[in-house]
Short mmCIF file of C-alpha atoms in Angstrom, two decimals:
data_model
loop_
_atom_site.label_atom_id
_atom_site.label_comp_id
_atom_site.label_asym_id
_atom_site.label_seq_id
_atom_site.Cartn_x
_atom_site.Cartn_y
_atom_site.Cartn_z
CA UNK A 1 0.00 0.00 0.00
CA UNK A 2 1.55 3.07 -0.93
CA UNK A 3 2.66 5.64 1.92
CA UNK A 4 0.60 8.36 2.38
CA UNK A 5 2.45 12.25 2.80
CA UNK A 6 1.15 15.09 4.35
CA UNK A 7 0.92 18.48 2.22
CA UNK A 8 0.91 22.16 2.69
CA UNK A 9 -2.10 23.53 0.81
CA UNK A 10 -0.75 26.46 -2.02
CA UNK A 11 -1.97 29.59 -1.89
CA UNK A 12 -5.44 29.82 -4.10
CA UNK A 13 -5.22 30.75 -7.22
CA UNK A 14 -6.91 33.71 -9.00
CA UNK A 15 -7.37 31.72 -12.30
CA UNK A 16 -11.09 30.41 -12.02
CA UNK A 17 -11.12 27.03 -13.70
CA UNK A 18 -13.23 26.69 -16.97
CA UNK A 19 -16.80 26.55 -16.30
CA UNK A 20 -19.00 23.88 -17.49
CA UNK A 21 -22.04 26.32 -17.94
CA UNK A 22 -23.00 27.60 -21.52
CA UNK A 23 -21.72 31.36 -21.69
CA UNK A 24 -24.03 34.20 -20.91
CA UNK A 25 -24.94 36.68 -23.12
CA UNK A 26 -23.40 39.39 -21.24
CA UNK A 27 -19.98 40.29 -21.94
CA UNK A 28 -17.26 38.77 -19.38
CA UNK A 29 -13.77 40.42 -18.35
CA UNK A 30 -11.47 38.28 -19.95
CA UNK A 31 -10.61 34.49 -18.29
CA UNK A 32 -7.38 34.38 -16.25
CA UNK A 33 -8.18 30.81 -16.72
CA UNK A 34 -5.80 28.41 -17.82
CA UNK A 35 -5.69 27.84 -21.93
CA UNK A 36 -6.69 24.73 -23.68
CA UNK A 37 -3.79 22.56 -24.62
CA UNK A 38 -2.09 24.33 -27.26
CA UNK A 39 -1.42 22.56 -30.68
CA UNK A 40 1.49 21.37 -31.98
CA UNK A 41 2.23 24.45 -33.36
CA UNK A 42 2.21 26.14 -30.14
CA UNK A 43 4.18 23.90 -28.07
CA UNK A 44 7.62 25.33 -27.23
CA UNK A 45 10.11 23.62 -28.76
CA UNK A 46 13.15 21.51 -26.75
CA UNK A 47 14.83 24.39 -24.05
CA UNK A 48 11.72 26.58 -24.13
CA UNK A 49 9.90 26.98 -21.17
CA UNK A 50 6.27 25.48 -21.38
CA UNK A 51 2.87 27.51 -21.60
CA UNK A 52 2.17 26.02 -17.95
CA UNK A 53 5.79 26.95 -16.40
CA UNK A 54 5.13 30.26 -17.93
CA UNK A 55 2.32 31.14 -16.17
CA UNK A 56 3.16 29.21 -13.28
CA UNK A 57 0.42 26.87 -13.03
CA UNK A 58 2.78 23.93 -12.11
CA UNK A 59 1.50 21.84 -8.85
CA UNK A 60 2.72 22.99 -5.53
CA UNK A 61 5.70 20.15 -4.53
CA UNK A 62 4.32 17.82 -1.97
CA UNK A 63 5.80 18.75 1.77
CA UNK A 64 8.38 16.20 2.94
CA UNK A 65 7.30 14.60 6.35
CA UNK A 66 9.82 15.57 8.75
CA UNK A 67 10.80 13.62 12.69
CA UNK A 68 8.60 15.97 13.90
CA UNK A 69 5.08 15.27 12.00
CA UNK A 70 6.61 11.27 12.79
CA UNK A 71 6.59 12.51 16.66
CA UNK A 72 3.07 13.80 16.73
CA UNK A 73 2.06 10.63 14.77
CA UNK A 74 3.68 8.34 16.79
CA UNK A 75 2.82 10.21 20.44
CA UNK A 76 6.63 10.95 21.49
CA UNK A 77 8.99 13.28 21.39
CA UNK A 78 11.27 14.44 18.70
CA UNK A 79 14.13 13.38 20.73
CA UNK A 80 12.69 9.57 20.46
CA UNK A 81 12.68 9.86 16.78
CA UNK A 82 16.09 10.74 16.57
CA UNK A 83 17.53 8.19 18.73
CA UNK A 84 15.40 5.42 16.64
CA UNK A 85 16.84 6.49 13.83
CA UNK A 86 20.36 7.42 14.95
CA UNK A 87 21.60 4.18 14.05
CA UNK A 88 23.59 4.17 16.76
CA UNK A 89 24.16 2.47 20.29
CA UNK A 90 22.02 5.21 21.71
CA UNK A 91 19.12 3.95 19.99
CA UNK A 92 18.99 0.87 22.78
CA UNK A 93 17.95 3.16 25.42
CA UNK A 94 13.79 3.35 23.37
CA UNK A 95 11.95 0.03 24.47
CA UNK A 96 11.28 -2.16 21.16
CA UNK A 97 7.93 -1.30 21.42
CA UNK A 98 8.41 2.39 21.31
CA UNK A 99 10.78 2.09 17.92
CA UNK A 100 7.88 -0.26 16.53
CA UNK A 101 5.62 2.48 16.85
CA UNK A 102 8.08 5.38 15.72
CA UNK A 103 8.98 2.86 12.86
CA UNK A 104 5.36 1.94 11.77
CA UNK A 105 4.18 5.87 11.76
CA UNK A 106 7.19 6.77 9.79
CA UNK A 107 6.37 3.98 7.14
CA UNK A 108 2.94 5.61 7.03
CA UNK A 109 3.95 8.75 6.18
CA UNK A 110 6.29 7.87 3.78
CA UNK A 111 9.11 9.57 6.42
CA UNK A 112 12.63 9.18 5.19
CA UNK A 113 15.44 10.38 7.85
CA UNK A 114 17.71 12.33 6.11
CA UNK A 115 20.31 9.62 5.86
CA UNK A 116 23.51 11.44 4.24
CA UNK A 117 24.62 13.29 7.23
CA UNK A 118 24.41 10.89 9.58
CA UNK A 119 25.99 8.43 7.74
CA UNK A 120 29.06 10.83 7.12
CA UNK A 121 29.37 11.51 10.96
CA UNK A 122 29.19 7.74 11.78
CA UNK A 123 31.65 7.41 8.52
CA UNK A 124 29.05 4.73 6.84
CA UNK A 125 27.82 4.48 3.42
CA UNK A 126 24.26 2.91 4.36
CA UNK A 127 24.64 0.33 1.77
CA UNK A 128 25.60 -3.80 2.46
CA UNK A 129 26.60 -6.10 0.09
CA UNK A 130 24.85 -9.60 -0.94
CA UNK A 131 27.64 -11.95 -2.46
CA UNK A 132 25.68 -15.01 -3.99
CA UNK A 133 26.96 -17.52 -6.35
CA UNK A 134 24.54 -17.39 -9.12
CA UNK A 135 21.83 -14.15 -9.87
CA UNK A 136 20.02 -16.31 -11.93
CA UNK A 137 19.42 -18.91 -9.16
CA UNK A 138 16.01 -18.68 -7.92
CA UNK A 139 16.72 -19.89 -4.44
CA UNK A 140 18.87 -16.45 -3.93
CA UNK A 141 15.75 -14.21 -4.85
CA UNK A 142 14.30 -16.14 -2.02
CA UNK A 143 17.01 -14.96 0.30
CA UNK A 144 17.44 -11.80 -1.32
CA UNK A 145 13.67 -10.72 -0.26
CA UNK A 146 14.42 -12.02 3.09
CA UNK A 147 17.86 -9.53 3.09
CA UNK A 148 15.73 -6.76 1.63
CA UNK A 149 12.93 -6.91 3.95
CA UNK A 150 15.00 -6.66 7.36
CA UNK A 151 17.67 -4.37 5.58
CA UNK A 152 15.00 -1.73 4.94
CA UNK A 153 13.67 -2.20 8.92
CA UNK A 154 17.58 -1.58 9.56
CA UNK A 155 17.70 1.47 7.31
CA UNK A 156 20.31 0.50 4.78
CA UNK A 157 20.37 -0.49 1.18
CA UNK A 158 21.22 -3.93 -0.36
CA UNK A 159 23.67 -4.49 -3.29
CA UNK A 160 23.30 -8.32 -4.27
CA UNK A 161 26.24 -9.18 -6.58
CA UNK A 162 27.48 -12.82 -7.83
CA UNK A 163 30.38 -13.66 -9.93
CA UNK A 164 32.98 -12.73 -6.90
CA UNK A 165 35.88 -14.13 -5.77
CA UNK A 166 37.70 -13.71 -2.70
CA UNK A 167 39.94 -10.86 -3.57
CA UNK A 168 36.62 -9.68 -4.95
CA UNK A 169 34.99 -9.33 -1.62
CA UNK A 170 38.17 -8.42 0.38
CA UNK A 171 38.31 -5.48 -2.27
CA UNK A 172 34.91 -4.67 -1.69
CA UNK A 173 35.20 -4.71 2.12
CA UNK A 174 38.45 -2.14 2.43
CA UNK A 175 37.41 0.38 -0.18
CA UNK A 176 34.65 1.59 2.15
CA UNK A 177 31.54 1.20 -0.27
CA UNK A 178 29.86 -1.08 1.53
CA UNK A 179 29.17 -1.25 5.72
CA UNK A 180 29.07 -4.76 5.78
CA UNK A 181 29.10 -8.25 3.53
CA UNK A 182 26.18 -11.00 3.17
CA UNK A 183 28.19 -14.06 1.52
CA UNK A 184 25.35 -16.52 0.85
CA UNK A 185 26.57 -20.46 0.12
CA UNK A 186 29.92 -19.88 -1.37
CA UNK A 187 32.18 -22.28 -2.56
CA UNK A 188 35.79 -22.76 -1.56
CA UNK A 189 37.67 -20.77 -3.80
CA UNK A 190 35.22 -18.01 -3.15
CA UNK A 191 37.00 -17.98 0.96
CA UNK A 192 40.10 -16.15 1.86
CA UNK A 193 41.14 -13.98 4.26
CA UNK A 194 38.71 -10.85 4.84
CA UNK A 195 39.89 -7.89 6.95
CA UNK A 196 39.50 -8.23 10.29
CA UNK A 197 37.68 -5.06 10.88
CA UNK A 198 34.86 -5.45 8.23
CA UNK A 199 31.66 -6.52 9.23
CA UNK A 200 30.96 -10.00 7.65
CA UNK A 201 27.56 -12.73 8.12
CA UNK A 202 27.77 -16.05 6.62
CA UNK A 203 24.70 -17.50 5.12
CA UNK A 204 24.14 -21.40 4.05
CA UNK A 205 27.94 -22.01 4.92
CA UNK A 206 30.58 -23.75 7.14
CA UNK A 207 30.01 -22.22 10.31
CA UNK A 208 33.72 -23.35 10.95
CA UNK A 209 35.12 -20.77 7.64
CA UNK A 210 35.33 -17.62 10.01
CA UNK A 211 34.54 -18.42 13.97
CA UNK A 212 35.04 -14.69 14.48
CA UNK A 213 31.65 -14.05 12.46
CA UNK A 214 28.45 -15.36 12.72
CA UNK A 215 26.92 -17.77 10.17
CA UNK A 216 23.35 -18.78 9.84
CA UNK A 217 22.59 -22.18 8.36
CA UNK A 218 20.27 -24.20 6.80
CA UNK A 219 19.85 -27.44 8.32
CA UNK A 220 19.61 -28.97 4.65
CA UNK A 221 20.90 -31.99 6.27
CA UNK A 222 17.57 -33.08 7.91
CA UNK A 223 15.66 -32.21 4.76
CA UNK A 224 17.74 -34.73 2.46
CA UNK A 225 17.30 -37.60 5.21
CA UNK A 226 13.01 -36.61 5.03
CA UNK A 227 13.55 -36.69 0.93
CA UNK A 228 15.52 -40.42 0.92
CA UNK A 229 13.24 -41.66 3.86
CA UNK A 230 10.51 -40.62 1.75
CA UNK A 231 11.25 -42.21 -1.35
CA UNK A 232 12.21 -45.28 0.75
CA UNK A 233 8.77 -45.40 2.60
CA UNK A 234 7.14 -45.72 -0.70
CA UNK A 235 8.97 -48.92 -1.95
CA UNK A 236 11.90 -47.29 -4.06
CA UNK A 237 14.85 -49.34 -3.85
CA UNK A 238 17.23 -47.93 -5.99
CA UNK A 239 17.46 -44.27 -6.56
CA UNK A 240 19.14 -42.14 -8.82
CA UNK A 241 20.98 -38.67 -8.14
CA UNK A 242 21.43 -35.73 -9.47
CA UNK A 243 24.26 -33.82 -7.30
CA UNK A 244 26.11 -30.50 -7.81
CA UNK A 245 29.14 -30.62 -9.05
CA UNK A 246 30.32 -27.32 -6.80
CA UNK A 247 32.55 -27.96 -3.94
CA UNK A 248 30.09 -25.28 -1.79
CA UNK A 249 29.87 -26.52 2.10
CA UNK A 250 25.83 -27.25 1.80
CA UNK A 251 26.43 -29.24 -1.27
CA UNK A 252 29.04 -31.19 0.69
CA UNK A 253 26.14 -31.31 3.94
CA UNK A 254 23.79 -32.44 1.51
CA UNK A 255 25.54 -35.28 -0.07
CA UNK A 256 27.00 -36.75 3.38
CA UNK A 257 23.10 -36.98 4.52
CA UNK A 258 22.04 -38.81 1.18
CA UNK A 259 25.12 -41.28 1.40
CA UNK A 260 24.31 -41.79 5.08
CA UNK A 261 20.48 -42.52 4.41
CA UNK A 262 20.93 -44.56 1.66
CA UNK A 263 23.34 -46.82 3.56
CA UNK A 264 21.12 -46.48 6.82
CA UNK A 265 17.96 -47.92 4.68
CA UNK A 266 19.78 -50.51 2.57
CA UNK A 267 19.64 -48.67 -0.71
CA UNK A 268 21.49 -49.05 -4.19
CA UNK A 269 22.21 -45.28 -5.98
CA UNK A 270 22.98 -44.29 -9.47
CA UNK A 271 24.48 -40.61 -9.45
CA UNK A 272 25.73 -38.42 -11.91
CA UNK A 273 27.39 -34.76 -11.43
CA UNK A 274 25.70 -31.37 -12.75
CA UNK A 275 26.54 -27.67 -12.68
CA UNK A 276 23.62 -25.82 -11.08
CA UNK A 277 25.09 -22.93 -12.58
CA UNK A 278 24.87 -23.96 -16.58
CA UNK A 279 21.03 -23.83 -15.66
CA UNK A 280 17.89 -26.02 -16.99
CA UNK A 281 19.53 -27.36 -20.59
CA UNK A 282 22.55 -28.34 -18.29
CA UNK A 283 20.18 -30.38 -16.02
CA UNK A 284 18.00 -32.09 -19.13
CA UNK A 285 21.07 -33.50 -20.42
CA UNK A 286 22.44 -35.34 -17.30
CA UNK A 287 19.04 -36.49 -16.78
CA UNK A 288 18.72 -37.84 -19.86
CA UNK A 289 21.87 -39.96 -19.77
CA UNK A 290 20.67 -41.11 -16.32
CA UNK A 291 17.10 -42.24 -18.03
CA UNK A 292 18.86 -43.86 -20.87
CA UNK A 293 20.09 -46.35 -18.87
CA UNK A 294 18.74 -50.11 -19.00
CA UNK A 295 18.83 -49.98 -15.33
CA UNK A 296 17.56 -47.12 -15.09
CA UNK A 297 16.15 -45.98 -11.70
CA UNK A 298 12.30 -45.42 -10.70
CA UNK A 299 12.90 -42.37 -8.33
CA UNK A 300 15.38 -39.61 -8.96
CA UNK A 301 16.13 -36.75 -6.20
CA UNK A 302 17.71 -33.75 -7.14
CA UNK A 303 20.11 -30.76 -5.32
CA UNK A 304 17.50 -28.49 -6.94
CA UNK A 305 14.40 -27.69 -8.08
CA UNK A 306 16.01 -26.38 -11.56
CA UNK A 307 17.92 -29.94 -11.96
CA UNK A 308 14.29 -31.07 -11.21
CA UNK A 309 12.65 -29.22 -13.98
CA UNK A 310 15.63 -30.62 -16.61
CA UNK A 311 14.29 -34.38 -15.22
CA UNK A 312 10.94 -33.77 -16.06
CA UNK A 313 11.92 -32.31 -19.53
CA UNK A 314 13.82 -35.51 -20.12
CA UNK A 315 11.55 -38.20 -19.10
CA UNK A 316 8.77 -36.75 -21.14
CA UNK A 317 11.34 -36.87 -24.36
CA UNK A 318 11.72 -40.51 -23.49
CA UNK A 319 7.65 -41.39 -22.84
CA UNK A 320 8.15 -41.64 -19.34
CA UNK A 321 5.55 -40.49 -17.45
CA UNK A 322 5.56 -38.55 -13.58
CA UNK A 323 5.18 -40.30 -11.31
CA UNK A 324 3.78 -43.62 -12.81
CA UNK A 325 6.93 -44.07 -14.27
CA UNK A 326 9.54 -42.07 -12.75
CA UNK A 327 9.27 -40.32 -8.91
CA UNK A 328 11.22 -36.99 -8.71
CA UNK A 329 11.89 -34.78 -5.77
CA UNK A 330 13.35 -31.39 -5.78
CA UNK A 331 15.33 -29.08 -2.95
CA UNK A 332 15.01 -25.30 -2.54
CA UNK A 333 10.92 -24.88 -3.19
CA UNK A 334 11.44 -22.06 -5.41
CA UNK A 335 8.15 -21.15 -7.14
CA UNK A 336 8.96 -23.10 -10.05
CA UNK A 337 8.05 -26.42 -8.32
CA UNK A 338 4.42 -25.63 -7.93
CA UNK A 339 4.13 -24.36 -11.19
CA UNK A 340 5.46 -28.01 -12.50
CA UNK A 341 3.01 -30.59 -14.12
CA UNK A 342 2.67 -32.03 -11.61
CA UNK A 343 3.71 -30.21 -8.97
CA UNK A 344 7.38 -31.08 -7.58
CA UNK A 345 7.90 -33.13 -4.35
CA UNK A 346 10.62 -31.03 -2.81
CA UNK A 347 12.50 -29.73 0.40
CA UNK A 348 11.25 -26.30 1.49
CA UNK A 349 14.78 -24.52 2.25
CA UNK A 350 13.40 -20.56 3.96
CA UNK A 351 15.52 -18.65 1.56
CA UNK A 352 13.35 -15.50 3.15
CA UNK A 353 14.53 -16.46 7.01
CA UNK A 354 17.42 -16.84 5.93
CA UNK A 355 17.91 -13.52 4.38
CA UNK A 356 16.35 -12.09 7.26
CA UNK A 357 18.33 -13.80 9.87
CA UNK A 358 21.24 -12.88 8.41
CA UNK A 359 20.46 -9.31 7.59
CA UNK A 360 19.44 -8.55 11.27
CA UNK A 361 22.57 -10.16 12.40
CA UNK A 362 24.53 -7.89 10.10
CA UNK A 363 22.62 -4.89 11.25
CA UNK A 364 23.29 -5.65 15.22
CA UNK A 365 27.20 -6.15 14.13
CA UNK A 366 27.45 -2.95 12.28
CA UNK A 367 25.18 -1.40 15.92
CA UNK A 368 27.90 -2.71 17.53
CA UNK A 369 26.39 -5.60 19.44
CA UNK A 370 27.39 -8.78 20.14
CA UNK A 371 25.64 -11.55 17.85
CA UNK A 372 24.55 -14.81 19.62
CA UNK A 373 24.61 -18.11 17.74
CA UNK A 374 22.12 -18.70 15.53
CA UNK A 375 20.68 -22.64 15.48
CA UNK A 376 20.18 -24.36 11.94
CA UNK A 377 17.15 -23.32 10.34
CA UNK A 378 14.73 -26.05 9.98
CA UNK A 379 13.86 -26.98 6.44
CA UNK A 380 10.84 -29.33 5.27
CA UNK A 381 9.82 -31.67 2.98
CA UNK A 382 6.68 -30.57 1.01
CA UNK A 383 4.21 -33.23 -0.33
CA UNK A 384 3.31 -32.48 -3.71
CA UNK A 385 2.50 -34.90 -6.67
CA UNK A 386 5.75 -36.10 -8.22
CA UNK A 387 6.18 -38.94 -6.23
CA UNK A 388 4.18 -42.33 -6.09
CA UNK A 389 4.87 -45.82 -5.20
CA UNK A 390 7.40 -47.99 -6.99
CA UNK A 391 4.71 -50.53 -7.89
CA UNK A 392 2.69 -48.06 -9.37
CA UNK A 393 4.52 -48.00 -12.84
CA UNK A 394 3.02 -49.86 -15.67
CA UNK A 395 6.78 -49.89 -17.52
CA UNK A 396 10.54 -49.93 -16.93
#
C-alpha cells in the first residue's frame, strides 16, 4: 500500500477554472483561466519553457514529512525519533515497542530520515553487500527478499552481486563502499582472508570458515534424510541422483546426509554430477543420460528444483511419465516447483529467514552488538505430486 504524505495547501489561485455552464450573453472580463492545450504548433520547442511553467500553473511540490510530524504521529517526542533512527548504540535506550511504533508511523507517512549526514558523521555508506553464487538462481531471490525486507527495517540499502571471488569481496570490504558483507553459500575458492575489521555474516555455509563471524545455516541436512526416507517409505529401492558438481559446504552437507540414508535404509544409488550454474539445458542432459540407462532408476532426487525441472523435460522426451513411471523430488521450493506438471515433491529450504536472519545479524554487528549463535534453520519436505509408489509403474 503506498505511503501516504502530508501536504501544505498552495496559496489559491486567481485563475477560475473553466466553467461547465454555456456562456451568458453578457460580456465577461477576460478568463485568467488556464488555456486549452495548445497545438502542436504552439508547443515550445526543446529548451523553451512550457505555456504552464510560464504562467506558473505547475502543482505545488508535496511537503516532505519531517521527525517531527513522525513525533506527533507516533505520540513521542522528537528526541525519540532521533535516537530510533540514529543508528547508533544510543538507539537501545527506546523500548522495542516504542521504535515499533516510531517505525510503523514513519512507514505511514512515507518519512525518510535524512540519511547522508548521519551516515558521514558515523563514517558509513548505508549500503551492504549480498555476495551469492549465481543471480540467476532462484533460491537467492528467495534470500534476497528475506535480506531486503529486514535491511529496509535496519535502514540500509542492499547491493546483491554474484560472480565474486575472494579478492573480490576483500576489495569490496576495504574500499569503504559497503558497511558490511552477506556471503550466501559460497564455494571454496570463493573464501580467503577478509579484513578483520569489516563486518561480515555467513549465510548457508561452514560455520567453521570464520569463527570470528556469525553464520546462519540451513539445516539442509535433515531435509535430504526426510527426501531419501521418503522415497524409501514408498517402496523405491534404488534411486538415482542428481548432485552438484560445486565444492560449496551445503552441497558437501547435503551429499554426506544422502550417502548416510541410503546406507542407513539398505539402498542401491545411481548418481551423476551437474553444474547448477549452466542452468535447466545443463540439467535435461544429465538427466537424460541417467534415463537412458537399461537400469535405469524409478525415483530420482535432485540438489534443486532447476535440476528437477531438466528431469521432467527428459523423461517426457523418453515417454516416461511422472510419477507412474519415474518419482522426482526437488530441494530449494522455489516457485517453479508448484508451477510443474505435476507439482514437484521437494524440500522447502526458507531462503526469506534466511535472508532475514542474516540481515538482522549484520545490522546488530554494524550497531555494535554482540551476535549470539544462531541454530540451523529447519527446512521441510513438502508433499506435492511427483512422487508415487514404486509398484505403481506400468513400464521400466
Amino acid at each position: 500500500m503506498p505511503a501516504t504524505r502530508d501536504s501544505v495547501p498552495s496559496e489559491p489561485s486567481s485563475a477560475e477554472p473553466p466553467s461547465a455552464e454555456p456562456p451568458s450573453a453578457e460580456p465577461s472580463e477576460p478568463s485568467s483561466a488556464e488555456p486549452s492545450e495548445p497545438s502542436s504548433a504552439e508547443r515550445p520547442s526543446a529548451g523553451q519553457p512550457s505555456v504552464e511553467a510560464a504562467l506558473g500553473t505547475w502543482p505545488a511540490p508535496v511537503r516532505r514529512p519531517t521527525g517531527r510530524d513522525v513525533a506527533r504521529l507516533a505520540g513521542v517526542s522528537q528526541a525519540t525519533v532521533s535516537l530510533v533512527f540514529s543508528g547508533a548504540e544510543a538507539g537501545r535506550r527506546v523500548s522495542e515497542a516504542t521504535r515499533e511504533r516510531v517505525r510503523e508511523a514513519a512507514r505511514s507517512l512515507g518519512y525518510r530520515p535524512q540519511a547522508a549526514g548521519r551516515q558521514l558523521r558515523l563514517g558509513r555508506s548505508g549500503m551492504i553487500l549480498l555476495a551469492v553464487p549465481n543471480l540467476q538462481g532462484p533460491f537467492f531471490g528467495r534470500v534476497l527478499e528475506g535480506v531486503h525486507e529486514e535491511a529496509g527495517r535496519n535502514g540500509l540499502a542492499v547491493v546483491v552481486s554474484s560472480g565474486w571471488g575472494s579478492a573480490t569481496l576483500a576489495e569490496a570490504a576495504t574500499a569503504g563502499r559497503f558497511d558490511g558483507l552477506l556471503i550466501c553459500s559460497p564455494d571454496d575458492s570463493q573464501l580467503g582472508e577478509l579484513p578483520a575489521d569489516t563486518p561480515a555474516v555467513f549465510l548457508d555455509a561452514d560455520p567453521g570458515t570464520d569463527r570470528a563471524r556469525p553464520t546462519v545455516e540451513l539445516d539442509v541436512a535433515g531435509g535430504m534424510r526426510a527426501a531419501v526416507e521418503h522415497l524409501a517409505a514408498l517402496g523405491h529401492r534404488r534411486i538415482g541422483r542428481l548432485r552438484s558438481s560445486h565444492s560449496a559446504y551445503t552441497f558437501r552437507v547435503r551429499q554426506a546426509a544422502f550417502e548416510q540414508a541410503v546406507r542407513e535404509l539398505g539402498l542401491d544409488v545411481v548418481e551423476l554430477g551437474v553444474s547448477l550454474n549452466d542452468g535447466h539445458r545443463a540439467a535435461r542432459a544429465v538427466a537424460g543420460r541417467l534415463l537412458e540407462r537399461a537400469d535405469r532408476p524409478r525415483a530420482v532426487l535432485c540438489d534443486d528444483d532447476v535440476v528437477a525441472s531438466g528431469v521432467y523435460q527428459a523423461a517426457a522426451e523418453l515417454g516416461l511419465r511422472v510419477p507412474e513411471d519415474l518419482s522426482v523430488v526437488g530441494m530449494d521450493n522455489v516457485a517453479v516447483a508448484a508451477l510443474l506438471a505435476p507439482p514437484l515433491t521437494t524440500v522447502d529450504l526458507p531462503g526469506e529467514e534466511l535472508g532475514r536472519a542474516g540481515a538482522a545479524a549484520l545490522a546488530a554487528l554494524l550497531r555494535g552488538e554482540r551476535v549470539a549463535p544462531v541454530a540451523p534453520l529447519a527446512t521441510s519436505l513438502v508433499l506435492r505430486s511427483s512422487t508415487a509408489p514404486a509398484d505403481s509403474a506400468s513400464t521400466g
